[in-house]
Short mmCIF file of C-alpha atoms and ligand atoms in Angstrom, two decimals:
data_model
loop_
_atom_site.label_atom_id
_atom_site.label_comp_id
_atom_site.label_asym_id
_atom_site.label_seq_id
_atom_site.Cartn_x
_atom_site.Cartn_y
_atom_site.Cartn_z
CA MET U 1 -25.89 -57.15 -50.09
CA ASP U 2 -24.73 -54.41 -52.40
CA GLY U 3 -21.21 -56.53 -52.97
CA PHE U 4 -20.46 -56.15 -49.14
CA ARG U 5 -18.85 -59.58 -48.09
CA TYR U 6 -17.60 -60.09 -44.63
CA LEU U 7 -15.15 -62.86 -43.39
CA GLY U 8 -15.93 -66.13 -44.82
CA GLY U 9 -16.03 -69.51 -43.08
CA VAL U 10 -16.84 -68.21 -39.77
CA ALA U 11 -20.91 -68.21 -39.26
CA THR U 12 -22.13 -70.83 -37.03
CA LEU U 13 -25.50 -71.24 -38.83
CA GLU U 14 -26.71 -74.76 -39.25
CA LEU U 15 -29.71 -76.12 -40.68
CA ASP U 16 -31.47 -79.79 -39.67
CA ARG U 17 -32.77 -80.44 -42.99
CA GLU U 18 -34.91 -83.26 -41.47
CA LYS U 19 -36.93 -80.79 -39.24
CA CYS U 20 -37.44 -78.39 -41.97
CA THR U 21 -41.02 -78.16 -43.21
CA GLY U 22 -40.36 -76.03 -45.82
CA CYS U 23 -42.79 -72.89 -44.43
CA GLN U 24 -40.17 -70.53 -45.59
CA VAL U 25 -40.53 -68.20 -42.51
CA CYS U 26 -36.59 -67.99 -42.64
CA LEU U 27 -36.57 -66.71 -46.10
CA THR U 28 -38.94 -64.05 -45.10
CA VAL U 29 -37.00 -62.76 -42.23
CA CYS U 30 -33.59 -63.07 -43.17
CA PRO U 31 -32.24 -59.91 -44.30
CA HIS U 32 -29.19 -61.25 -46.48
CA ALA U 33 -31.27 -64.31 -48.49
CA VAL U 34 -29.00 -66.81 -46.85
CA PHE U 35 -31.62 -69.50 -47.39
CA ALA U 36 -32.93 -70.74 -50.59
CA VAL U 37 -35.64 -72.88 -51.57
CA ASP U 38 -34.75 -76.34 -52.28
CA ASN U 39 -36.16 -78.78 -55.23
CA ASP U 40 -37.81 -80.80 -52.66
CA ARG U 41 -39.31 -77.63 -51.12
CA ARG U 42 -37.53 -77.71 -48.27
CA VAL U 43 -34.77 -74.68 -47.75
CA GLN U 44 -31.12 -75.06 -47.81
CA ILE U 45 -28.22 -72.75 -46.81
CA ALA U 46 -27.50 -71.13 -50.09
CA ASP U 47 -25.11 -68.31 -49.08
CA LEU U 48 -23.52 -69.07 -45.33
CA ASP U 49 -20.74 -66.38 -45.53
CA ALA U 50 -23.55 -63.72 -45.83
CA CYS U 51 -25.02 -64.68 -42.56
CA MET U 52 -24.63 -62.01 -40.03
CA GLU U 53 -25.66 -64.36 -36.78
CA CYS U 54 -28.50 -62.06 -35.94
CA GLY U 55 -30.68 -64.93 -35.17
CA ALA U 56 -33.85 -64.00 -36.65
CA CYS U 57 -34.21 -67.05 -38.50
CA ALA U 58 -33.84 -69.48 -35.73
CA ASN U 59 -36.00 -67.41 -33.43
CA ASN U 60 -38.75 -67.79 -35.78
CA CYS U 61 -38.33 -71.24 -36.98
CA ALA U 62 -41.17 -72.97 -35.26
CA PHE U 63 -39.56 -76.37 -35.77
CA GLY U 64 -36.29 -75.65 -34.57
CA ALA U 65 -34.41 -76.74 -37.67
CA ILE U 66 -31.95 -73.72 -37.48
CA THR U 67 -29.24 -73.31 -34.71
CA LEU U 68 -26.72 -70.77 -34.07
CA THR U 69 -25.02 -68.76 -31.69
CA PRO U 70 -26.48 -65.36 -32.27
CA GLY U 71 -25.11 -62.08 -31.19
CA VAL U 72 -24.04 -58.41 -32.19
CA GLY U 73 -21.42 -58.15 -34.94
CA CYS U 74 -20.00 -55.15 -33.12
CA ALA U 75 -16.39 -54.88 -32.00
CA ALA U 76 -17.13 -52.47 -28.79
CA ALA U 77 -19.49 -54.85 -27.67
CA ILE U 78 -17.26 -57.89 -27.95
CA ILE U 79 -14.43 -55.91 -26.48
CA ARG U 80 -16.55 -54.91 -23.54
CA GLY U 81 -17.62 -58.55 -23.18
CA TRP U 82 -13.82 -59.70 -22.88
CA VAL U 83 -12.80 -56.82 -20.56
CA THR U 84 -15.66 -57.60 -18.29
CA ASN U 85 -16.05 -61.26 -19.00
CA THR U 86 -19.62 -61.08 -19.81
CA GLU U 87 -21.94 -61.67 -22.91
CA PRO U 88 -21.11 -59.12 -25.58
CA SER U 89 -23.92 -56.53 -25.24
CA CYS U 90 -23.90 -53.13 -27.10
CA GLY U 91 -24.20 -50.39 -24.45
CA CYS U 92 -26.71 -48.29 -26.36
CA SER U 93 -29.22 -48.33 -23.88
CA ASP U 94 -27.17 -48.24 -20.53
CA ASP U 95 -23.96 -46.51 -21.39
CA VAL U 96 -24.01 -43.95 -24.26
CA SER U 97 -21.07 -42.11 -22.98
CA ALA U 98 -18.99 -45.07 -23.76
CA PRO U 99 -16.17 -44.18 -26.18
CA ALA U 100 -16.78 -45.33 -29.94
CA SER U 101 -19.80 -46.93 -29.10
CA ALA U 102 -21.29 -46.19 -32.67
CA CYS U 103 -23.25 -49.26 -32.20
CA CYS U 104 -27.00 -48.69 -33.00
CA GLY U 105 -26.17 -45.75 -34.90
CA GLY U 106 -25.85 -43.62 -31.81
CA ALA U 107 -29.46 -44.54 -30.67
CA PRO U 108 -29.10 -43.31 -27.10
CA VAL U 109 -31.67 -43.65 -24.42
CA ALA U 110 -33.69 -40.72 -22.92
CA THR U 111 -32.70 -39.82 -19.33
CA GLY U 112 -35.43 -38.59 -17.14
CA GLU U 113 -38.12 -36.88 -19.22
CA PRO U 114 -38.89 -38.27 -22.56
CA LEU U 115 -41.62 -35.99 -23.78
CA GLY U 116 -40.68 -33.45 -26.25
CA SER U 117 -42.79 -30.31 -26.54
CA ASP U 118 -44.15 -31.58 -29.99
CA GLN U 119 -45.22 -34.88 -28.74
CA PRO U 120 -48.45 -36.51 -29.70
CA GLN U 121 -51.22 -35.08 -27.38
CA ALA U 122 -54.50 -36.77 -26.89
CA PRO U 123 -57.41 -34.60 -28.24
CA ALA U 124 -59.08 -32.73 -25.65
CA MET R 1 -63.58 -47.04 -25.42
CA THR R 2 -64.00 -44.77 -28.61
CA GLU R 3 -61.44 -43.86 -30.94
CA SER R 4 -61.12 -40.56 -29.89
CA THR R 5 -59.28 -41.74 -26.63
CA VAL R 6 -56.43 -42.99 -28.76
CA PRO R 7 -54.16 -39.90 -29.49
CA GLN R 8 -53.46 -38.86 -33.44
CA VAL R 9 -49.73 -38.22 -34.40
CA SER R 10 -48.99 -35.79 -37.32
CA SER R 11 -47.37 -37.53 -40.31
CA THR R 12 -45.52 -33.98 -41.11
CA LEU R 13 -42.27 -33.35 -39.32
CA SER R 14 -41.79 -30.12 -37.97
CA ALA R 15 -38.62 -28.06 -37.39
CA ALA R 16 -38.41 -29.15 -33.78
CA ASP R 17 -38.50 -32.73 -35.07
CA THR R 18 -35.38 -31.89 -37.06
CA ILE R 19 -33.41 -30.37 -34.66
CA ALA R 20 -34.01 -33.23 -32.40
CA ARG R 21 -32.96 -35.54 -34.97
CA TRP R 22 -29.66 -33.77 -35.43
CA LYS R 23 -28.94 -33.47 -31.63
CA LEU R 24 -29.42 -37.20 -31.66
CA ARG R 25 -26.88 -37.75 -34.88
CA TRP R 26 -24.11 -35.30 -33.27
CA ARG R 27 -24.86 -36.84 -29.73
CA ILE R 28 -25.59 -33.34 -28.46
CA SER R 29 -28.51 -34.24 -26.21
CA ARG R 30 -29.93 -37.56 -25.26
CA ASP R 31 -33.19 -35.70 -24.09
CA GLY R 32 -36.04 -36.64 -26.01
CA ALA R 33 -34.56 -40.19 -27.51
CA ALA R 34 -37.66 -41.67 -26.59
CA VAL R 35 -40.99 -41.00 -27.09
CA SER R 36 -43.99 -42.33 -25.33
CA PRO R 37 -45.23 -45.66 -26.27
CA GLY R 38 -48.60 -46.76 -26.61
CA LEU R 39 -51.30 -46.99 -29.52
CA PHE R 40 -51.70 -43.66 -31.99
CA ARG R 41 -53.89 -43.00 -34.96
CA ILE R 42 -52.48 -41.63 -38.19
CA GLY R 43 -55.24 -40.34 -40.34
CA GLU R 44 -58.64 -41.73 -39.36
CA PRO R 45 -58.25 -45.69 -38.75
CA SER R 46 -61.18 -47.91 -38.61
CA ALA R 47 -61.79 -51.25 -37.23
CA GLU R 48 -60.29 -52.92 -40.66
CA SER R 49 -57.08 -50.53 -41.03
CA PRO R 50 -53.63 -52.22 -40.49
CA VAL R 51 -51.90 -52.18 -37.23
CA ILE R 52 -48.31 -50.96 -37.73
CA VAL R 53 -45.60 -51.75 -34.87
CA THR R 54 -42.39 -49.57 -34.24
CA CYS R 55 -40.15 -48.64 -31.34
CA ASN R 56 -40.02 -45.80 -29.17
CA TYR R 57 -36.80 -44.23 -30.73
CA ARG R 58 -37.66 -40.93 -31.70
CA MET R 59 -35.64 -40.93 -35.19
CA THR R 60 -37.46 -44.22 -35.77
CA PHE R 61 -41.20 -43.09 -34.71
CA ASP R 62 -40.54 -39.80 -36.63
CA LEU R 63 -39.66 -41.53 -39.95
CA VAL R 64 -42.59 -44.15 -39.61
CA ARG R 65 -44.94 -41.52 -39.02
CA ARG R 66 -43.87 -39.37 -41.92
CA ASP R 67 -43.62 -42.58 -44.26
CA LEU R 68 -47.28 -43.45 -43.40
CA GLY R 69 -48.47 -40.19 -44.21
CA GLY R 70 -51.97 -40.08 -46.18
CA LEU R 71 -52.91 -43.67 -45.10
CA ASP R 72 -55.34 -44.49 -42.17
CA VAL R 73 -53.39 -47.01 -40.05
CA TRP R 74 -53.05 -47.63 -36.10
CA LEU R 75 -49.53 -47.33 -34.76
CA LEU R 76 -48.40 -49.26 -31.72
CA VAL R 77 -45.23 -47.89 -30.48
CA LEU R 78 -43.14 -50.60 -28.11
CA ASP R 79 -41.08 -49.25 -25.16
CA THR R 80 -37.53 -50.08 -26.55
CA ARG R 81 -36.18 -47.41 -24.03
CA GLY R 82 -35.46 -45.02 -26.92
CA VAL R 83 -33.54 -47.54 -28.79
CA ASN R 84 -33.79 -48.34 -32.45
CA VAL R 85 -35.76 -51.51 -33.76
CA TRP R 86 -32.52 -53.20 -34.86
CA CYS R 87 -30.52 -53.04 -31.67
CA ALA R 88 -33.59 -53.08 -29.21
CA ALA R 89 -34.57 -56.54 -31.00
CA GLY R 90 -30.90 -57.69 -30.32
CA LYS R 91 -30.98 -56.75 -26.87
CA GLY R 92 -34.21 -58.18 -26.24
CA THR R 93 -36.58 -54.86 -25.47
CA PHE R 94 -38.22 -55.24 -28.87
CA SER R 95 -39.63 -58.71 -27.95
CA SER R 96 -42.39 -61.03 -28.15
CA ARG R 97 -43.13 -60.21 -24.70
CA GLU R 98 -43.23 -56.57 -25.08
CA LEU R 99 -45.27 -56.78 -27.97
CA MET R 100 -47.89 -58.60 -26.15
CA LEU R 101 -47.94 -56.36 -23.28
CA ARG R 102 -48.26 -53.20 -25.10
CA ALA R 103 -51.08 -54.71 -27.13
CA ALA R 104 -52.79 -55.77 -23.88
CA LEU R 105 -52.01 -52.40 -22.29
CA THR R 106 -53.22 -50.36 -25.12
CA GLY R 107 -56.48 -52.48 -25.33
CA LEU R 108 -55.44 -52.72 -28.98
CA GLU R 109 -58.05 -55.70 -29.64
CA ARG R 110 -60.94 -53.38 -28.73
CA TYR R 111 -59.90 -51.01 -31.56
CA VAL R 112 -59.60 -53.30 -34.30
CA SER R 113 -61.75 -56.16 -35.78
CA HIS R 114 -58.58 -58.43 -37.11
CA ARG R 115 -55.64 -59.64 -35.38
CA THR R 116 -52.94 -59.15 -37.66
CA LEU R 117 -49.89 -56.92 -36.58
CA VAL R 118 -47.11 -55.66 -38.87
CA LEU R 119 -43.85 -55.49 -37.81
CA PRO R 120 -40.33 -54.27 -39.19
CA GLN R 121 -38.68 -57.16 -40.63
CA LEU R 122 -35.35 -56.28 -38.39
CA GLY R 123 -37.60 -56.93 -35.32
CA ALA R 124 -37.68 -60.60 -36.49
CA THR R 125 -34.65 -61.16 -33.95
CA GLY R 126 -36.31 -60.34 -30.86
CA VAL R 127 -39.94 -61.34 -32.04
CA SER R 128 -40.94 -64.84 -32.85
CA ALA R 129 -44.18 -64.88 -34.78
CA ALA R 130 -45.09 -68.38 -33.80
CA ASP R 131 -44.73 -67.63 -29.77
CA VAL R 132 -46.96 -64.65 -30.22
CA ARG R 133 -49.49 -66.31 -31.93
CA ALA R 134 -49.49 -69.22 -29.57
CA THR R 135 -49.64 -67.02 -26.60
CA SER R 136 -51.53 -64.26 -27.56
CA GLY R 137 -53.79 -65.03 -30.73
CA TRP R 138 -51.87 -62.16 -32.68
CA ARG R 139 -50.70 -62.79 -36.22
CA VAL R 140 -47.36 -61.22 -36.64
CA VAL R 141 -46.77 -60.39 -40.37
CA PHE R 142 -43.01 -58.93 -40.92
CA GLY R 143 -43.09 -56.19 -43.42
CA PRO R 144 -40.30 -54.55 -44.99
CA VAL R 145 -37.04 -53.37 -43.42
CA ARG R 146 -37.40 -49.86 -44.36
CA SER R 147 -40.57 -47.86 -43.24
CA ARG R 148 -40.53 -45.88 -46.58
CA ASP R 149 -41.58 -49.46 -48.38
CA LEU R 150 -44.62 -49.52 -46.03
CA LYS R 151 -46.79 -47.96 -48.28
CA ALA R 152 -46.02 -50.37 -51.32
CA PHE R 153 -46.06 -53.16 -48.87
CA LEU R 154 -49.64 -52.72 -47.60
CA ALA R 155 -50.65 -51.88 -51.21
CA ALA R 156 -49.42 -55.02 -52.63
CA GLY R 157 -51.69 -56.75 -49.91
CA MET R 158 -48.85 -57.16 -47.43
CA LYS R 159 -46.24 -58.61 -49.68
CA ALA R 160 -42.73 -57.53 -49.94
CA THR R 161 -40.48 -57.67 -52.78
CA PRO R 162 -37.03 -59.11 -52.36
CA ALA R 163 -35.49 -55.70 -52.26
CA MET R 164 -37.88 -54.63 -49.51
CA ARG R 165 -36.40 -57.45 -47.58
CA ALA R 166 -32.66 -57.08 -48.14
CA VAL R 167 -30.67 -54.67 -45.64
CA THR R 168 -28.77 -52.16 -47.67
CA PHE R 169 -25.80 -49.90 -46.76
CA THR R 170 -25.67 -47.01 -49.45
CA PHE R 171 -23.10 -44.09 -49.39
CA ALA R 172 -26.05 -41.85 -47.65
CA GLU R 173 -26.82 -44.70 -45.08
CA ARG R 174 -23.01 -44.80 -44.35
CA MET R 175 -22.31 -41.45 -44.06
CA ALA R 176 -25.33 -40.65 -41.54
CA VAL R 177 -23.45 -42.22 -38.83
CA VAL R 178 -20.32 -40.46 -39.27
CA PRO R 179 -21.11 -37.82 -36.66
CA VAL R 180 -21.67 -40.56 -34.12
CA GLU R 181 -18.33 -41.98 -35.20
CA LEU R 182 -16.49 -39.07 -34.86
CA VAL R 183 -17.92 -37.59 -31.55
CA GLY R 184 -17.48 -41.55 -30.51
CA ALA R 185 -13.81 -40.75 -30.82
CA PHE R 186 -13.69 -37.86 -28.44
CA VAL R 187 -15.84 -38.94 -25.42
CA GLY R 188 -15.02 -40.00 -22.09
CA TRP R 189 -11.44 -40.93 -21.34
CA PHE R 190 -10.85 -40.59 -25.27
CA ALA R 191 -11.08 -36.87 -24.97
CA LEU R 192 -7.81 -36.90 -22.85
CA ILE R 193 -5.88 -38.60 -25.75
CA PRO R 194 -5.00 -35.44 -27.91
CA PHE R 195 -3.62 -33.96 -24.85
CA ALA R 196 -1.77 -36.57 -23.99
CA LEU R 197 -0.22 -36.62 -27.45
CA LEU R 198 0.42 -32.90 -27.50
CA GLY R 199 2.65 -33.45 -24.30
CA ILE R 200 4.46 -36.37 -26.05
CA GLY R 201 4.90 -34.29 -28.90
CA ALA R 202 6.52 -31.48 -26.52
CA LEU R 203 8.54 -33.83 -24.74
CA VAL R 204 10.52 -35.70 -27.81
CA SER R 205 10.70 -32.29 -29.67
CA TRP R 206 11.62 -29.98 -27.07
CA GLY R 207 12.29 -26.48 -28.26
CA GLY R 208 11.48 -27.96 -31.93
CA ALA R 209 9.06 -26.17 -34.42
CA ALA R 210 5.31 -26.44 -33.45
CA ALA R 211 4.87 -28.69 -36.78
CA LEU R 212 7.01 -31.09 -35.01
CA ILE R 213 5.54 -30.78 -31.48
CA ALA R 214 1.98 -31.27 -33.34
CA GLN R 215 3.23 -34.57 -34.95
CA PRO R 216 1.49 -36.96 -32.52
CA LEU R 217 -1.54 -35.19 -32.52
CA ALA R 218 -1.80 -34.67 -36.04
CA ALA R 219 -1.48 -38.50 -36.93
CA TYR R 220 -4.02 -39.11 -34.18
CA LEU R 221 -6.35 -36.76 -35.79
CA ALA R 222 -5.17 -38.35 -39.50
CA GLY R 223 -6.43 -41.82 -37.73
CA VAL R 224 -9.45 -40.63 -36.70
CA ILE R 225 -10.35 -39.08 -39.99
CA GLY R 226 -9.04 -42.23 -41.73
CA GLY R 227 -11.13 -44.79 -39.59
CA GLY R 228 -14.16 -42.26 -38.84
CA VAL R 229 -14.67 -40.59 -42.32
CA LEU R 230 -12.65 -42.62 -44.96
CA VAL R 231 -13.91 -46.29 -43.93
CA PRO R 232 -17.34 -45.25 -44.26
CA ALA R 233 -17.01 -43.37 -47.45
CA LEU R 234 -14.71 -45.66 -49.08
CA LEU R 235 -16.23 -49.12 -47.74
CA PRO R 236 -16.74 -50.78 -50.81
CA TRP R 237 -13.58 -49.88 -52.30
CA LEU R 238 -10.92 -50.30 -49.76
CA PRO R 239 -9.28 -53.83 -50.21
CA GLY R 240 -10.01 -56.57 -47.83
CA ARG R 241 -12.96 -57.85 -46.14
CA ALA R 242 -11.74 -56.98 -42.18
CA LEU R 243 -12.93 -53.90 -41.73
CA SER R 244 -9.67 -53.25 -39.18
CA LEU R 245 -7.53 -53.82 -42.51
CA LYS R 246 -9.81 -51.25 -44.26
CA GLY R 247 -9.14 -49.04 -41.29
CA ALA R 248 -5.27 -49.67 -41.63
CA GLU R 249 -5.37 -48.87 -45.09
CA ALA R 250 -7.45 -45.53 -44.90
CA GLY R 251 -5.19 -44.65 -41.75
CA VAL R 252 -1.94 -45.23 -43.45
CA ILE R 253 -2.83 -42.53 -46.41
CA ALA R 254 -4.06 -40.11 -44.15
CA GLY R 255 -1.11 -40.76 -41.73
CA LEU R 256 1.23 -40.40 -44.66
CA LEU R 257 -0.30 -37.24 -45.95
CA ALA R 258 -0.44 -35.63 -42.40
CA GLY R 259 3.40 -36.32 -42.24
CA LEU R 260 4.22 -34.93 -45.83
CA VAL R 261 2.00 -31.93 -45.31
CA LEU R 262 3.81 -31.12 -41.76
CA SER R 263 7.06 -31.81 -43.67
CA ALA R 264 8.15 -34.21 -41.05
CA PRO R 265 11.66 -35.78 -40.98
CA PRO R 266 11.61 -39.51 -42.50
CA LEU R 267 11.31 -41.25 -39.31
CA MET R 268 8.46 -39.28 -38.09
CA ILE R 269 6.86 -39.72 -41.20
CA ALA R 270 6.88 -43.44 -40.43
CA ALA R 271 5.63 -43.05 -36.95
CA ASP R 272 2.87 -40.55 -37.99
CA THR R 273 1.81 -43.46 -40.46
CA LEU R 274 2.17 -46.26 -38.05
CA LEU R 275 -0.02 -44.41 -35.41
CA ALA R 276 -2.80 -43.38 -37.76
CA GLY R 277 -2.89 -46.77 -39.08
CA ALA R 278 -3.27 -48.09 -35.58
CA VAL R 279 -5.99 -45.69 -34.74
CA ALA R 280 -7.97 -45.78 -37.81
CA SER R 281 -7.93 -49.62 -37.87
CA TYR R 282 -9.35 -49.48 -34.41
CA ILE R 283 -12.05 -46.81 -35.25
CA GLY R 284 -12.66 -48.84 -38.54
CA VAL R 285 -13.18 -52.28 -36.81
CA ASN R 286 -15.54 -50.34 -34.51
CA PHE R 287 -17.50 -49.58 -37.63
CA THR R 288 -18.86 -53.17 -37.52
CA GLY R 289 -21.32 -51.88 -34.92
CA THR R 290 -22.80 -49.89 -37.58
CA THR R 291 -22.54 -52.05 -40.45
CA PRO R 292 -25.72 -54.31 -41.02
CA TYR R 293 -23.43 -57.12 -42.45
CA THR R 294 -20.60 -58.32 -39.80
CA SER R 295 -21.26 -61.37 -37.88
CA PRO R 296 -19.97 -61.63 -34.31
CA SER R 297 -17.60 -64.65 -35.25
CA GLY R 298 -16.25 -62.35 -38.18
CA VAL R 299 -15.59 -59.64 -35.65
CA GLU R 300 -14.19 -61.75 -32.79
CA LYS R 301 -11.54 -63.37 -35.61
CA GLU R 302 -10.62 -60.10 -36.58
CA LEU R 303 -9.92 -58.59 -33.26
CA ARG R 304 -7.90 -61.30 -32.13
CA VAL R 305 -5.43 -60.60 -34.98
CA ALA R 306 -5.94 -56.82 -35.41
CA LEU R 307 -5.77 -55.57 -31.55
CA PRO R 308 -2.08 -56.97 -31.04
CA LEU R 309 -0.87 -55.59 -34.45
CA MET R 310 -2.50 -52.05 -33.38
CA GLY R 311 -0.77 -51.91 -29.95
CA ALA R 312 2.66 -52.98 -31.45
CA ALA R 313 2.12 -50.34 -34.27
CA SER R 314 1.19 -47.74 -31.85
CA VAL R 315 4.56 -48.85 -29.48
CA LEU R 316 6.75 -48.37 -32.55
CA ALA R 317 5.41 -45.45 -33.61
CA GLY R 318 6.32 -43.92 -30.14
CA VAL R 319 9.77 -45.36 -30.25
CA LEU R 320 10.48 -43.92 -33.75
CA TRP R 321 9.59 -40.45 -32.46
CA VAL R 322 11.79 -40.59 -29.43
CA VAL R 323 14.90 -42.09 -31.68
CA GLN R 324 14.10 -39.15 -34.12
CA ALA R 325 14.08 -36.60 -31.50
CA PHE R 326 17.31 -38.14 -29.47
CA GLY R 327 18.98 -39.10 -32.96
CA GLY R 328 17.87 -36.71 -35.41
S1 SF4 Q 1 -38.48 -71.76 -40.96
FE1 SF4 Q 1 -37.47 -73.59 -40.16
S2 SF4 Q 1 -39.08 -74.95 -40.92
FE2 SF4 Q 1 -39.57 -73.27 -42.32
S3 SF4 Q 1 -38.40 -73.53 -43.93
FE3 SF4 Q 1 -37.12 -72.29 -42.70
S4 SF4 Q 1 -35.88 -74.05 -41.67
FE4 SF4 Q 1 -37.48 -75.04 -42.76
S1 SF4 Q 2 -28.92 -65.42 -38.53
FE1 SF4 Q 2 -29.75 -63.63 -39.54
S2 SF4 Q 2 -28.43 -63.28 -41.65
FE2 SF4 Q 2 -27.83 -65.17 -40.49
S3 SF4 Q 2 -29.32 -66.75 -41.78
FE3 SF4 Q 2 -30.34 -66.26 -40.01
S4 SF4 Q 2 -31.57 -64.39 -40.52
FE4 SF4 Q 2 -30.08 -64.71 -42.05
#
């Protein structure tokens, strides 16, 4: 994407070509064009190092042909996971005051009354 | 049920919407980050009109309704607790379950004659089209990544071009998160760091000039600017792939400049450079939370190498300051 490349040789993505039916759903959902159609109409992993392990492909392959360890590629989440000895998780919906948690582009959750004055109103 | 029970939302953004967006960007206020979930009308949709699905993060909701202006469509807003689609899908709130629940709660099937839902592509991490189809009969179509492509996508008969399917990380997109990054560096316990550094500066340069006392703090601020502003701005041009490395490079440049501008003695310039490099490296690697291309395996790998180096550089910076203070 735009010439951005991240560390290579680390992605956990695997494709079981025996199970692949060539439905191409993975091509649709992958935001990094990791898959490509093969000449036998199945797909192949064309660009493994572009994979950010989001899991969209495995989640939507109805034939179980794709396996990976999905997760958030976010340092704050991973450090938090190490410190608390839990799964890495971005704190954007529960702990917005966490330092340096710019995960989610600063998408914090509403506390209390969620509706602003200019909210959609039901017509009378 | 008649259509009039479904609230209509405007596709033009008001000044209040703009103010709300800036409050979120600068972390001034979290109030209003979530809008109410449910079914909304944009224009005058009929039973054949498409159903567009989004999350209830205010910034997203505002962009989507703006980009759908001029169309007659249904807008189904899922309850993601005020979090954007991408992160909510990763966290499991933008999910197959919430989608089916929200469709059922709003009685969506009574308003439309078709069974197609258009979802943002980045929701695919949380929503399985096959599961939704099997469980509820709704057919999920993954639309473009960006809402601004929705009109073209619908006009083309729900076909996305490869460009619509790819995430981007343009200069504008990178700079949009700078406020969040910067404010993040001074939130919570981090807010105490500048005071601690002023204290250290006063201790090691006791009775010295203000420019000397301010050294550690200046180095820290240089690191924050290096990691929080230079890294996003210069992302494609900073050498290397690891974000911690890019951050360190930006911090070293900023720290060196800070030391030179304050005309510090050589050892202090070295210390400034080390601390700024470590700080910028930390902020830089945290930028992986914003970048749409970093894998968790990669982030883990670079953290294992970079965190000890950051610690070592910070300690060495402290030692150099003390040596300079007592030896110089
Ligand atoms: S989604 Fe699964 S079955 Fe379909 S093309 Fe991709 S790997 Fe093959
Ligand atoms: S995990 Fe995400 S980035 Fe990797 S191949 Fe699948 S959809 Fe693409």
